[in-house]
Amino acid sequence: MTNTERFSLSMRLFHWGMAALILAMLTAGLLMVASLDGWQLTVLTVHKVFGVIAVLLVSARFINRLSQRIPALPDELTQWQKTAARLSHWLLYGLMFAMPVSGYLMQYFGARPIDVFGWFRLPAALNVDIHNYALFRELHSLLAIALIGIVMLHISAALHHHFIRKDKVLKSML
Amino acid sequence: MALLLTPAIALATESPAKVTAQQFVDLQQGNTVYPGFRRAHAKGMCVSGEFRSNGQLSAYSTATVFQRGVMPFTGRLSIAGNNPTAPDLKAPVRSLALSFAMSSTQQWRLAMNTPPVMAVADPHTFYQQIQAIQAGPAAIKQFFAEHPESKEFLTWAAQYEASGSFASETYNSINAFYLINPDGKRQAVRWAIQPTVAVAATDMQGANALQNEMASRVLAGNVVFDWVFTLADVTDDENNATKAWPDSRQNITAGQIVINSTSAQLEGGCHAINFDPLVLPTGIEATADPILRARSSAYAESYRRRATEQLTGAFKEPKND
Ligand code: HEM
Ligand code: HEM
Ligand code: HEM
């Protein structure tokens, strides 16, 4: 695509900041739905607020990306490998967006307003719509499983490039 | 000396095996699954009506429900258990749940039972209690013997006589909550929805005896309860649901709960609602009571199961207005 060697500073900050946020959100989500302990309510509250922050961040990140030059993938890669790499990145963007949106819609149709640390509240439906609740509740889970799978592939690929292919892919993001 | 202390230390630090929300709901639903129905308190009827607030509590909480005025609710009267067709009169516990949809940003859900206290103080021990109940009379007797914290509950149970109507029971919050006043000061409270009629147990017949009685009672006229809040003192523990607070504590009647219509649960709006007591409006907050804190994720698990069953058609679609 272009001849820069490295992702721009803004892209690297977005990448690592959001990588940490998304991994934390996934972990928190999986732990809290199983827990009956006192921290569950606290983590759930934080999960919802940070999930809303995530959708704002990924939107800003996406807009930022459109205006950036990004490093070309190594020439050694075959065409289908390049396509797979790009596709996986678009999927990651899509899921980073779909996760919080499905989470919010689940709460919206469950008629559960979201309290943002006592400062203000995000609105929800006045009356429960149980069918749409079920739809977005299940989507939130299914998308999470898809996201976990693709992130694992993504990390393996990054490590593969670095340690086996010994190319500049990982360095371009550091 | 150290050796002597060992059992005492072991007892003091002994904690029950931890269970997950999924394991808890599995235990509640038992071996027979009724798709589309609640895994607990499966049998119930929808009610609706209004809360007539006298404004007395508005000095203690900023929640709009407590301002002087009238707030409509959707509610549900139910009995404990996993079976949506169980006989009304066999159940040991009767319940009332309320949902106030005040605005797009303010909702309040409440789920209350007839006992004023729990037998145990945390969800993991509660799991063992349910296991013991399912195992039979000998097991539950042994369970209570091993759990001295169940004393107040047992004292209540020994004198409790189920009445002849949903209208003549007292429904308790059991768990405590904080009211937050306009200055941000918090006050721990529990509440009871108290009957204004007495109905003696009769020889009512049929699996739906209580529901039928309530439906005809409401047809004849409004059913009214007093909503009484008890304010904790600094010496009271708001995080232990096995201990009642002394009778000398200040009580405030916030107003009246008036039920003016009933419908079958699949015909009213209540079946779709998850009466999760941790859905709270501004001005009311959760205490750290381990029982209360366990409820949100267990209710969510049960709600997820029944909601998905309704979506996928495992259950015939109930009408929801
Ligand atoms: C980056 C964004 C997000 C990620 C990665 C994420 C991830 C997860 C995961 C993995 C679970 C556990 C699902 C399961 O095991 O079935 C979960 C549950 C949940 N999430 Fe999110 N989530 C995100 C955003 C949100 C948002 C924005 C909200 C609401 C505003 C939300 C609300 C919830 C709720 C309420 C649950 C628990 C549902 C239940 O107990 O039934 N999430 N989330
Ligand atoms: C923690 C381990 C991670 C490592 C080592 C890693 C590494 C990398 C590397 C090396 C690239 C550049 C690929 C290229 O040159 O085309 C990249 C891009 C990307 N990563 Fe990660 N990543 C990690 C976690 C994540 C997570 C958790 C997410 C989000 C869910 C994520 C989302 C993305 C996206 C969307 C891109 C494409 C950027 C663009 O082209 O706009 N990464 N990552
Ligand atoms: C750790 C403690 C508890 C657990 C795990 C638990 C679990 C559950 C579950 C899974 C449901 C079904 C939710 C649904 O599908 O909508 C339920 C319903 C209910 N629970 Fe609990 N519960 C607990 C304590 C209590 C206490 C202390 C009370 C009373 C103060 C209570 C009163 C109710 C009522 C009234 C309902 C029925 C609400 C309705 O009509 O929908 N529960 N409970």
GROMACS .gro file of C-alpha atoms in nm, chain B residues 51-229:
model
  179
  225PHE     CA    1  -4.781   0.328   4.439
  226ARG     CA    2  -4.942   0.619   4.620
  227SER     CA    3  -4.644   0.792   4.774
  228ASN     CA    4  -4.704   1.023   5.071
  229GLY     CA    5  -4.366   1.193   5.023
  230GLN     CA    6  -4.236   1.087   5.366
  231LEU     CA    7  -3.928   0.920   5.224
  232SER     CA    8  -3.824   1.202   4.991
  233ALA     CA    9  -3.602   1.348   5.265
  234TYR     CA   10  -3.407   1.020   5.264
  235SER     CA   11  -3.383   0.944   4.893
  236THR     CA   12  -3.373   1.143   4.572
  237ALA     CA   13  -3.552   0.861   4.385
  238THR     CA   14  -3.852   1.015   4.208
  239VAL     CA   15  -4.086   0.736   4.325
  240PHE     CA   16  -4.072   0.873   4.677
  241GLN     CA   17  -4.190   1.219   4.588
  242ARG     CA   18  -4.550   1.276   4.683
  243GLY     CA   19  -4.764   1.142   4.400
  244VAL     CA   20  -4.875   0.835   4.214
  245MET     CA   21  -4.644   0.595   4.027
  246PRO     CA   22  -4.783   0.301   3.825
  247PHE     CA   23  -4.618  -0.041   3.841
  248THR     CA   24  -4.626  -0.381   3.675
  249GLY     CA   25  -4.601  -0.657   3.933
  250ARG     CA   26  -4.605  -1.030   3.983
  251LEU     CA   27  -4.737  -1.250   4.263
  252SER     CA   28  -4.566  -1.586   4.274
  253ILE     CA   29  -4.477  -1.892   4.476
  254ALA     CA   30  -4.128  -2.035   4.522
  255GLY     CA   31  -4.031  -2.335   4.308
  256ASN     CA   32  -3.934  -2.433   3.955
  257ASN     CA   33  -4.272  -2.564   3.838
  258PRO     CA   34  -4.507  -2.321   3.659
  259THR     CA   35  -4.808  -2.543   3.731
  260ALA     CA   36  -4.734  -2.629   4.096
  261PRO     CA   37  -5.024  -2.617   4.345
  262ASP     CA   38  -5.038  -2.271   4.506
  263LEU     CA   39  -5.101  -2.390   4.860
  264LYS     CA   40  -4.808  -2.633   4.881
  265ALA     CA   41  -4.538  -2.367   4.844
  266PRO     CA   42  -4.356  -2.257   5.162
  267VAL     CA   43  -4.284  -1.909   5.029
  268ARG     CA   44  -4.505  -1.650   4.858
  269SER     CA   45  -4.367  -1.354   4.671
  270LEU     CA   46  -4.437  -1.013   4.526
  271ALA     CA   47  -4.225  -0.847   4.258
  272LEU     CA   48  -4.267  -0.489   4.135
  273SER     CA   49  -4.130  -0.296   3.840
  274PHE     CA   50  -4.144   0.083   3.826
  275ALA     CA   51  -4.060   0.218   3.480
  276MET     CA   52  -4.020   0.582   3.577
  277SER     CA   53  -3.841   0.707   3.265
  278SER     CA   54  -3.593   0.599   3.000
  279THR     CA   55  -3.311   0.644   3.251
  280GLN     CA   56  -3.484   0.545   3.577
  281GLN     CA   57  -3.611   0.195   3.649
  282TRP     CA   58  -3.665   0.013   3.976
  283ARG     CA   59  -3.726  -0.361   4.016
  284LEU     CA   60  -3.808  -0.528   4.347
  285ALA     CA   61  -3.851  -0.896   4.437
  286MET     CA   62  -3.978  -0.974   4.786
  287ASN     CA   63  -4.062  -1.285   4.989
  288THR     CA   64  -4.274  -1.373   5.291
  289PRO     CA   65  -3.985  -1.455   5.533
  290PRO     CA   66  -3.822  -1.145   5.686
  291VAL     CA   67  -3.473  -1.300   5.699
  292MET     CA   68  -3.264  -1.559   5.516
  293ALA     CA   69  -3.149  -1.881   5.684
  294VAL     CA   70  -2.795  -1.830   5.557
  295ALA     CA   71  -2.578  -1.529   5.482
  296ASP     CA   72  -2.407  -1.607   5.152
  297PRO     CA   73  -2.500  -1.766   4.817
  298HIS     CA   74  -2.263  -2.061   4.843
  299THR     CA   75  -2.415  -2.175   5.172
  300PHE     CA   76  -2.760  -2.103   5.026
  301TYR     CA   77  -2.673  -2.350   4.750
  302GLN     CA   78  -2.606  -2.616   5.014
  303GLN     CA   79  -2.934  -2.530   5.184
  304ILE     CA   80  -3.125  -2.590   4.860
  305GLN     CA   81  -2.936  -2.917   4.811
  306ALA     CA   82  -3.040  -3.020   5.160
  307ILE     CA   83  -3.404  -2.926   5.094
  308GLN     CA   84  -3.399  -3.135   4.778
  309ALA     CA   85  -3.239  -3.425   4.966
  310GLY     CA   86  -3.525  -3.446   5.216
  311PRO     CA   87  -3.626  -3.379   5.579
  312ALA     CA   88  -3.329  -3.552   5.744
  313ALA     CA   89  -3.077  -3.357   5.535
  314ILE     CA   90  -3.241  -3.021   5.596
  315LYS     CA   91  -3.261  -3.091   5.970
  316GLN     CA   92  -2.892  -3.165   5.977
  317PHE     CA   93  -2.820  -2.860   5.764
  318PHE     CA   94  -2.996  -2.628   6.009
  319ALA     CA   95  -2.821  -2.795   6.303
  320GLU     CA   96  -2.487  -2.718   6.139
  321HIS     CA   97  -2.587  -2.359   6.061
  322PRO     CA   98  -2.668  -2.167   6.378
  323GLU     CA   99  -2.712  -1.849   6.173
  324SER     CA  100  -3.046  -1.997   6.059
  325LYS     CA  101  -3.192  -1.945   6.409
  326GLU     CA  102  -3.395  -1.631   6.338
  327PHE     CA  103  -3.530  -1.779   6.019
  328LEU     CA  104  -3.639  -2.096   6.200
  329THR     CA  105  -3.805  -1.894   6.475
  330TRP     CA  106  -4.002  -1.706   6.212
  331ALA     CA  107  -4.089  -2.027   6.022
  332ALA     CA  108  -4.215  -2.195   6.340
  333GLN     CA  109  -4.478  -1.927   6.403
  334TYR     CA  110  -4.564  -1.840   6.041
  335GLU     CA  111  -4.908  -1.949   5.925
  336ALA     CA  112  -4.980  -1.909   5.558
  337SER     CA  113  -5.295  -1.702   5.512
  338GLY     CA  114  -5.580  -1.758   5.269
  339SER     CA  115  -5.477  -1.491   5.019
  340PHE     CA  116  -5.189  -1.321   4.841
  341ALA     CA  117  -5.355  -1.002   4.969
  342SER     CA  118  -5.297  -1.085   5.335
  343GLU     CA  119  -4.925  -1.166   5.331
  344THR     CA  120  -4.627  -0.946   5.421
  345TYR     CA  121  -4.360  -0.923   5.153
  346ASN     CA  122  -4.010  -0.843   5.278
  347SER     CA  123  -3.706  -0.700   5.100
  348ILE     CA  124  -3.492  -0.926   5.325
  349ASN     CA  125  -3.177  -0.764   5.187
  350ALA     CA  126  -3.091  -0.409   5.286
  351PHE     CA  127  -3.038  -0.117   5.048
  352TYR     CA  128  -2.908   0.237   5.089
  353LEU     CA  129  -3.129   0.538   5.039
  354ILE     CA  130  -2.926   0.837   4.919
  355ASN     CA  131  -3.060   1.176   5.023
  356PRO     CA  132  -3.016   1.507   4.835
  357ASP     CA  133  -2.697   1.579   5.033
  358GLY     CA  134  -2.548   1.243   4.934
  359LYS     CA  135  -2.595   1.097   5.282
  360ARG     CA  136  -2.683   0.728   5.284
  361GLN     CA  137  -2.920   0.542   5.513
  362ALA     CA  138  -2.945   0.163   5.520
  363VAL     CA  139  -3.304   0.040   5.501
  364ARG     CA  140  -3.512  -0.273   5.467
  365TRP     CA  141  -3.878  -0.269   5.380
  366ALA     CA  142  -4.196  -0.470   5.411
  367ILE     CA  143  -4.509  -0.448   5.201
  368GLN     CA  144  -4.772  -0.508   5.466
  369PRO     CA  145  -5.130  -0.623   5.412
  370THR     CA  146  -5.430  -0.414   5.515
  371VAL     CA  147  -5.664  -0.714   5.524
  372ALA     CA  148  -5.652  -1.038   5.719
  373VAL     CA  149  -5.770  -1.351   5.541
  374ALA     CA  150  -5.770  -1.674   5.736
  375ALA     CA  151  -5.658  -1.993   5.569
  376THR     CA  152  -5.963  -2.169   5.432
  377ASP     CA  153  -6.025  -2.503   5.267
  378MET     CA  154  -5.965  -2.360   4.921
  379GLN     CA  155  -5.922  -2.623   4.655
  380GLY     CA  156  -5.734  -2.651   4.331
  381ALA     CA  157  -5.383  -2.588   4.206
  382ASN     CA  158  -5.466  -2.222   4.137
  383ALA     CA  159  -5.645  -2.150   4.463
  384LEU     CA  160  -5.444  -1.839   4.548
  385GLN     CA  161  -5.450  -1.700   4.197
  386ASN     CA  162  -5.824  -1.747   4.165
  387GLU     CA  163  -5.884  -1.594   4.507
  388MET     CA  164  -5.673  -1.291   4.416
  389ALA     CA  165  -5.832  -1.244   4.075
  390SER     CA  166  -6.184  -1.233   4.219
  391ARG     CA  167  -6.073  -1.018   4.511
  392VAL     CA  168  -5.926  -0.755   4.279
  393LEU     CA  169  -6.236  -0.766   4.059
  394ALA     CA  170  -6.437  -0.672   4.365
  395GLY     CA  171  -6.209  -0.386   4.464
  396ASN     CA  172  -5.849  -0.261   4.499
  397VAL     CA  173  -5.610  -0.462   4.714
  398VAL     CA  174  -5.407  -0.229   4.932
  399PHE     CA  175  -5.075  -0.273   5.117
  400ASP     CA  176  -4.873  -0.033   5.332
  401TRP     CA  177  -4.514   0.011   5.226
  402VAL     CA  178  -4.312   0.036   5.546
  403PHE     CA  179  -3.938   0.112   5.555
   0.00000   0.00000   0.00000
